[in-house]
Coordinates of C-alpha atoms and ligand atoms in Angstrom, one line a residue:
M1 CA 81.4 108.7 50.4
P2 CA 84.1 108.6 52.8
K3 CA 87.2 110.6 52.0
L4 CA 90.2 108.3 52.2
N5 CA 93.7 108.8 53.6
E6 CA 95.2 109.2 50.2
N7 CA 98.7 109.0 51.7
Y8 CA 98.0 105.2 51.2
L9 CA 98.5 105.9 47.5
N10 CA 102.1 106.8 48.2
V11 CA 103.0 103.8 50.2
Q12 CA 104.8 101.2 48.1
D13 CA 103.4 97.8 47.8
S14 CA 104.9 95.3 50.2
Y15 CA 106.9 94.3 47.2
L16 CA 110.1 92.7 48.5
F17 CA 108.8 89.3 50.2
A18 CA 106.0 88.9 47.8
E19 CA 108.4 89.2 45.0
I20 CA 110.8 86.8 46.5
A21 CA 107.9 84.2 47.0
R22 CA 106.9 84.7 43.3
R23 CA 110.2 84.1 42.0
V24 CA 110.8 81.1 44.2
S25 CA 107.4 79.6 43.2
A26 CA 108.1 80.3 39.5
Y27 CA 111.5 78.5 39.8
E28 CA 109.9 75.5 41.6
E29 CA 107.3 75.1 38.9
L30 CA 110.0 75.2 36.2
H31 CA 112.3 72.8 38.1
P32 CA 110.1 70.5 40.3
D33 CA 113.2 68.2 40.7
K34 CA 115.0 71.1 42.5
A35 CA 112.2 72.3 44.6
G36 CA 113.2 70.0 47.5
S37 CA 116.7 71.3 47.7
I38 CA 115.9 75.0 48.1
I39 CA 117.4 76.6 51.2
R40 CA 115.9 79.7 52.6
L41 CA 118.3 82.0 54.3
G42 CA 116.2 85.1 53.7
I43 CA 113.8 84.6 56.6
G44 CA 113.6 87.1 59.4
D45 CA 111.7 84.8 61.5
V46 CA 113.1 82.6 64.1
T47 CA 113.1 78.9 63.9
R48 CA 114.0 77.7 67.4
P49 CA 110.9 76.9 69.7
L50 CA 110.3 78.7 73.0
T51 CA 112.5 77.9 75.9
K52 CA 111.4 75.4 78.6
S53 CA 110.8 77.9 81.2
A54 CA 108.8 80.3 78.9
V55 CA 106.5 77.3 78.0
E56 CA 106.1 76.3 81.7
A57 CA 105.2 79.9 82.5
L58 CA 102.6 80.0 79.8
H59 CA 101.1 76.8 81.2
K60 CA 101.1 78.1 84.7
A61 CA 99.5 81.4 83.7
A62 CA 96.9 79.6 81.7
D63 CA 96.0 77.5 84.8
E64 CA 95.6 80.7 86.7
Q65 CA 93.0 81.9 84.3
A66 CA 91.1 78.7 84.8
V67 CA 90.0 79.4 88.4
P68 CA 88.0 82.5 89.8
E69 CA 90.7 83.1 92.6
T70 CA 93.5 83.8 90.2
F71 CA 91.6 84.7 87.0
K72 CA 92.6 88.1 85.5
G73 CA 90.5 90.2 83.1
Y74 CA 91.6 93.6 81.8
G75 CA 95.0 94.4 83.0
P76 CA 96.8 97.9 83.0
E77 CA 97.2 99.4 79.6
Q78 CA 100.7 100.0 80.2
G79 CA 101.4 96.4 81.4
Y80 CA 101.5 94.8 84.8
A81 CA 103.9 96.2 87.3
F82 CA 105.7 92.9 87.7
V83 CA 106.7 92.9 84.0
R84 CA 107.6 96.4 83.9
K85 CA 109.9 95.9 86.9
A86 CA 111.3 92.7 85.1
V87 CA 112.2 94.8 82.1
A88 CA 113.8 97.5 84.3
D89 CA 115.8 94.7 86.1
Y90 CA 117.0 93.2 82.8
Y91 CA 118.3 96.6 81.9
R92 CA 120.0 97.0 85.3
R93 CA 121.8 93.7 84.7
N94 CA 123.1 95.1 81.4
G95 CA 124.3 98.2 83.3
V96 CA 121.5 100.6 82.4
N97 CA 119.1 102.2 84.7
V98 CA 115.4 102.6 83.7
D99 CA 112.5 103.6 85.6
P100 CA 109.8 100.9 85.5
D101 CA 107.1 103.7 85.2
S102 CA 108.7 104.7 81.8
V103 CA 108.3 101.1 80.4
F104 CA 105.2 100.5 78.4
I105 CA 104.4 96.8 77.5
S106 CA 103.0 96.1 74.1
D107 CA 102.5 93.3 71.6
G108 CA 105.3 94.1 69.1
A109 CA 107.9 96.6 68.2
K110 CA 106.5 96.7 64.8
S111 CA 103.1 98.1 66.3
D112 CA 104.9 100.6 68.6
T113 CA 107.3 102.0 66.1
G114 CA 104.4 102.4 63.8
N115 CA 102.0 104.0 66.3
I116 CA 104.4 106.3 67.8
T117 CA 104.1 108.4 64.7
E118 CA 100.8 109.7 66.2
L119 CA 102.6 111.8 68.7
F120 CA 104.2 113.9 66.1
A121 CA 102.7 116.5 63.7
K122 CA 103.0 116.3 60.1
D123 CA 105.6 119.1 59.6
N124 CA 108.6 117.4 61.2
V125 CA 111.9 116.8 59.5
I126 CA 112.2 112.9 59.8
L127 CA 115.6 111.3 59.2
V128 CA 115.5 107.7 58.4
P129 CA 118.6 105.6 57.4
D130 CA 118.8 103.9 54.0
P131 CA 119.0 100.9 53.9
V132 CA 116.2 100.6 56.5
Y133 CA 113.6 98.3 58.2
P134 CA 110.7 99.4 55.9
V135 CA 108.2 100.0 58.7
Y136 CA 109.7 103.4 59.6
V137 CA 109.2 104.6 56.0
D138 CA 105.8 103.1 55.4
T139 CA 104.2 104.3 58.7
N140 CA 105.4 107.8 58.1
T141 CA 104.3 107.8 54.5
M142 CA 100.8 106.6 55.7
D143 CA 100.7 109.8 57.9
G144 CA 101.7 112.0 54.9
K145 CA 105.0 112.8 56.5
Q146 CA 108.1 113.8 54.7
I147 CA 111.2 111.7 55.1
I148 CA 114.7 112.6 54.5
Y149 CA 117.2 109.8 54.0
M150 CA 120.6 109.4 55.5
N151 CA 123.0 107.2 53.5
G152 CA 124.3 103.9 55.0
T153 CA 127.1 102.9 52.9
E154 CA 130.5 100.9 52.9
E155 CA 132.3 104.3 53.7
N156 CA 130.6 104.7 56.9
N157 CA 130.2 101.0 57.7
F158 CA 126.4 101.3 57.2
L159 CA 126.3 103.5 60.3
P160 CA 125.1 107.0 59.2
M161 CA 126.4 109.8 61.6
P162 CA 124.8 113.2 62.3
D163 CA 125.2 115.8 59.6
E164 CA 125.1 119.4 61.3
S165 CA 123.9 120.9 58.0
V166 CA 120.6 118.8 58.4
K167 CA 118.2 120.1 61.0
A168 CA 116.2 116.9 62.0
D169 CA 113.3 116.8 64.4
I170 CA 112.8 113.0 64.5
I171 CA 115.6 110.4 63.9
Y172 CA 115.1 106.7 63.5
L173 CA 118.2 104.5 64.6
C174 CA 118.2 100.8 64.6
S175 CA 121.2 99.1 66.3
P176 CA 122.1 96.3 65.8
N177 CA 120.8 97.0 62.3
N178 CA 118.2 95.2 60.2
P179 CA 119.2 94.7 57.4
T180 CA 123.0 95.6 57.7
G181 CA 123.8 93.9 61.0
A182 CA 126.0 97.0 61.7
C183 CA 126.1 98.1 65.4
Y184 CA 126.8 101.6 66.7
N185 CA 129.5 101.9 69.5
T186 CA 129.0 104.2 72.5
E187 CA 130.9 107.0 71.0
Q188 CA 128.8 107.1 67.9
L189 CA 125.5 107.0 69.9
R190 CA 127.0 109.9 71.9
K191 CA 127.3 111.9 68.9
W192 CA 123.7 111.1 68.1
V193 CA 122.6 112.2 71.5
E194 CA 124.5 115.3 71.4
Y195 CA 123.1 116.1 68.0
A196 CA 119.5 115.5 69.2
L197 CA 119.9 117.6 72.4
K198 CA 121.5 120.5 70.5
N199 CA 118.8 120.4 67.8
D200 CA 115.8 119.6 70.1
A201 CA 115.2 116.5 68.3
V202 CA 113.9 113.0 69.3
I203 CA 115.7 109.8 68.6
L204 CA 113.5 106.7 68.1
F205 CA 116.0 103.9 68.9
D206 CA 115.0 100.5 67.8
S207 CA 117.0 97.9 69.8
A208 CA 115.0 94.8 68.7
Y209 CA 118.4 92.9 68.2
E210 CA 120.2 94.0 71.4
A211 CA 120.3 90.5 72.8
F212 CA 122.7 89.5 69.8
V213 CA 125.4 91.9 70.8
S214 CA 128.3 89.7 71.6
E215 CA 131.1 92.4 72.1
P216 CA 130.7 93.6 75.7
K217 CA 131.8 97.2 74.9
L218 CA 129.0 97.8 72.6
P219 CA 125.9 99.6 73.9
R220 CA 122.8 97.5 73.9
S221 CA 120.5 100.5 74.7
I222 CA 120.7 104.2 73.9
Y223 CA 120.3 104.9 77.5
A224 CA 123.9 103.6 77.9
V225 CA 124.7 107.3 76.8
E226 CA 124.2 110.1 79.3
G227 CA 121.6 112.5 78.3
A228 CA 119.7 110.1 76.1
K229 CA 116.7 110.0 78.4
K230 CA 116.1 113.6 77.5
C231 CA 116.0 112.9 73.7
A232 CA 115.3 109.2 73.1
I233 CA 112.5 106.7 73.0
E234 CA 113.6 103.0 72.9
F235 CA 111.6 100.1 71.4
C236 CA 112.6 96.5 72.1
S237 CA 110.9 93.1 71.7
L238 CA 111.3 89.5 72.9
S239 CA 110.5 88.3 69.2
K240 CA 114.1 87.7 68.3
T241 CA 115.6 87.5 71.9
A242 CA 113.2 84.8 73.1
G243 CA 111.6 83.4 69.9
F244 CA 108.4 85.4 70.6
T245 CA 107.7 86.2 67.1
G246 CA 104.4 84.4 67.2
T247 CA 103.8 84.8 71.0
R248 CA 104.1 88.7 70.9
F249 CA 105.7 90.7 73.6
S250 CA 107.6 94.1 73.3
Y251 CA 108.2 97.1 75.4
T252 CA 108.7 100.8 74.6
I253 CA 110.7 103.1 77.0
V254 CA 109.4 106.6 77.1
P255 CA 111.3 108.5 79.8
E256 CA 109.6 111.2 81.8
E257 CA 112.3 113.5 80.8
L258 CA 110.9 113.8 77.3
V259 CA 109.3 117.1 77.4
F260 CA 108.9 119.6 74.7
S261 CA 107.2 122.9 73.9
A262 CA 103.9 123.2 72.2
S263 CA 103.3 125.9 69.7
D264 CA 101.5 128.0 72.3
G265 CA 104.5 127.4 74.8
R266 CA 102.8 124.9 76.9
Q267 CA 105.0 121.9 77.9
M268 CA 104.1 118.4 76.5
S269 CA 105.3 115.2 77.9
L270 CA 105.8 112.5 75.4
H271 CA 105.5 110.0 78.3
D272 CA 102.2 111.4 79.2
M273 CA 101.0 111.6 75.5
W274 CA 102.0 107.8 74.9
N275 CA 100.3 106.7 78.2
R276 CA 97.2 108.6 77.0
R277 CA 97.5 107.0 73.5
Q278 CA 98.0 103.6 74.8
S279 CA 95.2 103.8 77.4
T280 CA 92.8 105.0 74.8
K281 CA 93.7 102.7 71.9
F282 CA 95.2 99.7 73.5
N283 CA 94.0 97.2 76.1
G284 CA 97.1 95.6 77.0
T285 CA 99.1 92.4 76.0
P286 CA 97.6 89.2 77.3
Y287 CA 98.4 88.4 81.1
I288 CA 99.7 84.8 80.0
I289 CA 102.2 86.4 77.7
Q290 CA 103.2 89.1 80.2
Y291 CA 103.7 86.4 82.8
A292 CA 105.9 84.2 80.5
A293 CA 107.8 87.4 79.4
A294 CA 108.7 88.2 83.0
Q295 CA 110.1 84.5 83.3
V296 CA 112.2 85.2 80.1
L297 CA 113.6 88.4 81.4
T298 CA 115.0 86.9 84.6
E299 CA 118.6 85.8 84.8
E300 CA 117.8 82.2 84.4
G301 CA 115.2 82.8 81.7
M302 CA 117.7 84.8 79.5
K303 CA 120.4 82.0 80.0
E304 CA 118.1 79.6 78.1
C305 CA 117.4 82.3 75.4
M306 CA 121.2 82.8 75.0
E307 CA 121.4 79.1 74.0
N308 CA 119.2 79.7 71.1
I309 CA 121.0 82.8 70.3
S310 CA 124.3 81.0 70.4
Y311 CA 122.7 78.5 68.0
Y312 CA 121.8 81.3 65.5
M313 CA 125.2 82.9 65.9
E314 CA 127.0 79.7 65.0
N315 CA 125.1 79.9 61.8
A316 CA 126.2 83.6 61.4
R317 CA 129.9 82.5 62.0
I318 CA 129.5 79.8 59.2
I319 CA 128.2 82.4 56.9
A320 CA 130.9 85.0 57.7
E321 CA 133.6 82.4 57.4
T322 CA 132.7 81.7 53.8
L323 CA 132.4 85.2 52.9
K324 CA 135.9 85.9 54.4
K325 CA 137.4 83.1 52.5
K326 CA 135.8 84.5 49.3
D327 CA 137.1 88.0 50.1
I328 CA 133.5 89.3 49.9
P329 CA 133.2 92.5 52.0
F330 CA 130.3 92.2 54.6
T331 CA 128.9 93.7 57.8
G332 CA 127.0 91.9 60.6
G333 CA 127.1 88.4 61.9
V334 CA 128.9 89.3 65.0
N335 CA 126.6 91.3 67.0
S336 CA 123.5 90.6 65.0
P337 CA 121.6 87.8 63.3
Y338 CA 122.1 89.4 59.9
I339 CA 124.9 89.3 57.4
W340 CA 125.0 91.9 54.7
F341 CA 127.4 91.4 51.9
K342 CA 128.5 93.1 48.7
C343 CA 127.1 91.3 45.6
P344 CA 130.1 89.5 44.0
G345 CA 131.2 90.5 40.4
G346 CA 129.3 93.8 40.5
M347 CA 125.9 92.2 40.3
E348 CA 122.8 94.0 41.4
S349 CA 121.0 92.4 44.3
W350 CA 118.0 91.0 42.2
E351 CA 120.4 89.6 39.8
L352 CA 122.4 87.9 42.5
F353 CA 118.9 86.7 44.0
D354 CA 118.3 84.9 40.5
Y355 CA 121.7 83.8 40.2
L356 CA 121.9 81.9 43.5
L357 CA 118.4 80.5 43.1
E358 CA 119.2 79.2 39.6
N359 CA 122.6 77.8 40.5
I360 CA 122.7 76.7 44.1
Q361 CA 119.0 76.9 45.1
V362 CA 119.8 79.3 47.9
V363 CA 117.3 82.0 48.7
G364 CA 118.3 85.4 50.5
T365 CA 117.0 88.9 50.5
P366 CA 118.1 91.4 47.9
G367 CA 119.4 94.6 49.5
G368 CA 117.6 96.8 47.0
G369 CA 114.3 96.0 48.9
F370 CA 115.6 98.0 51.9
G371 CA 116.5 101.2 50.1
V372 CA 118.5 102.6 47.2
N373 CA 121.9 102.1 49.1
G374 CA 121.1 98.3 49.2
K375 CA 121.1 97.9 45.4
N376 CA 124.5 96.0 45.3
Y377 CA 124.1 94.2 48.6
F378 CA 122.4 91.0 49.8
R379 CA 121.1 89.9 53.2
L380 CA 121.5 86.5 54.7
T381 CA 120.0 85.5 58.1
S382 CA 121.2 83.0 60.6
F383 CA 117.8 81.9 61.8
G384 CA 118.0 78.7 59.8
T385 CA 119.3 75.3 61.0
H386 CA 123.0 74.5 61.2
E387 CA 122.6 71.7 58.6
K388 CA 120.9 73.9 56.0
T389 CA 123.1 77.0 56.6
K390 CA 126.4 74.7 56.3
E391 CA 125.0 73.1 53.1
A392 CA 124.0 76.5 51.7
M393 CA 127.4 77.9 52.3
E394 CA 129.2 75.0 51.0
R395 CA 127.3 75.4 47.7
F396 CA 128.1 79.2 47.9
D397 CA 131.8 78.3 48.2
R398 CA 131.7 76.1 45.2
L399 CA 129.9 78.7 43.1
F400 CA 132.2 81.7 43.5
Ligands
PLP1 C1 114.4 96.2 63.3 C2 113.1 95.7 63.7 N1 112.3 96.2 64.5 C3 111.1 95.6 64.9 C4 110.7 94.5 64.4 C5 109.4 94.0 64.8 O1 109.4 93.1 65.9 P1 108.1 92.7 66.6 O2 108.0 91.1 66.3 O3 108.4 92.9 68.0 O4 107.0 93.3 66.1 C6 111.6 93.8 63.6 C7 111.2 92.5 63.1 O5 111.6 92.0 62.2 C8 112.9 94.4 63.1 O6 113.5 93.8 62.3

């Protein structure tokens, strides 16, 4: 009989979205007349289609695969040089230098933030913010690793800062944040980098929403901070930037400077370890997708993506405007597609979920699903249409 990885017994059921779906179906069954008017502002998936130039690039690359002269089989596990360079060029245009050799192409920030745990031993002190994108917690739990939480609260604007009394080895940061929409400034990230360098820790920085940063002073990469290449790995993705949630393209930056001592004193490079891991367990993102991604990452390609992002951010503005009018405290919506607000009237998040569904047929995401600090908060997303977002917020306005 196989001995199973019993750490899986400690992973919570992926309860949040299943429970939302269950409650919505129960409501629809009970109120078939209202089913058609339900508006979903809980989704974390994009709704705008791929940009024109991305689609053209997909077609062109598909055509290349049709003839022997340009056909491509297995590619480099790290990604094609042309796309690794396209990522580095994209960073350079945003004022940050990264070495194309430190860029690893992958099929999702979810996969890479999950798989990176393999590089670290079990007995690390792992620091994770609460509320949090659940993947960081679940993947470490699957490995049997212990997690320490740092509180994201109204007092720190949902941006936990280093606590010198805690000696962490691995720190997860996500900025702009899912679910809170909060975004660290450079000074705050500098404090994290200083903490990591002082404590010989590694920061796992998830910048999946960097393209939504609208305030030019805010950092879109941890490498905007000096010294970060000695202590941080960065994960990013075209999922939300370019609507690639179904097309799948991401990249992880593991600088060569990330070298730590093994227990016998030998030096181990995280870059080399990740390279070994990817070469052994991953055969690369499809050529067609990499080709399209390289197009997306050009200046012109990104201009088209920004049109879709502006569309979503107009929704965020509509949501934020209503919350402001109602004096409901919130974060996000300016540098992020997410808006995180305090449940009115002291409600708990699932209570507000039912209240909104029952009274105005608007579905959001209860903050309690992202950690204990989300118990009295609620997440709305700007990934819907203008019409539906406007309608939802007009109903919200009438309700409170
Ligand atoms: C913070 C964060 N990181 C990573 C991801 C996953 O992105 P990908 O589609 O690249 O796997 C998401 C998706 O919702 C996310 O919210």
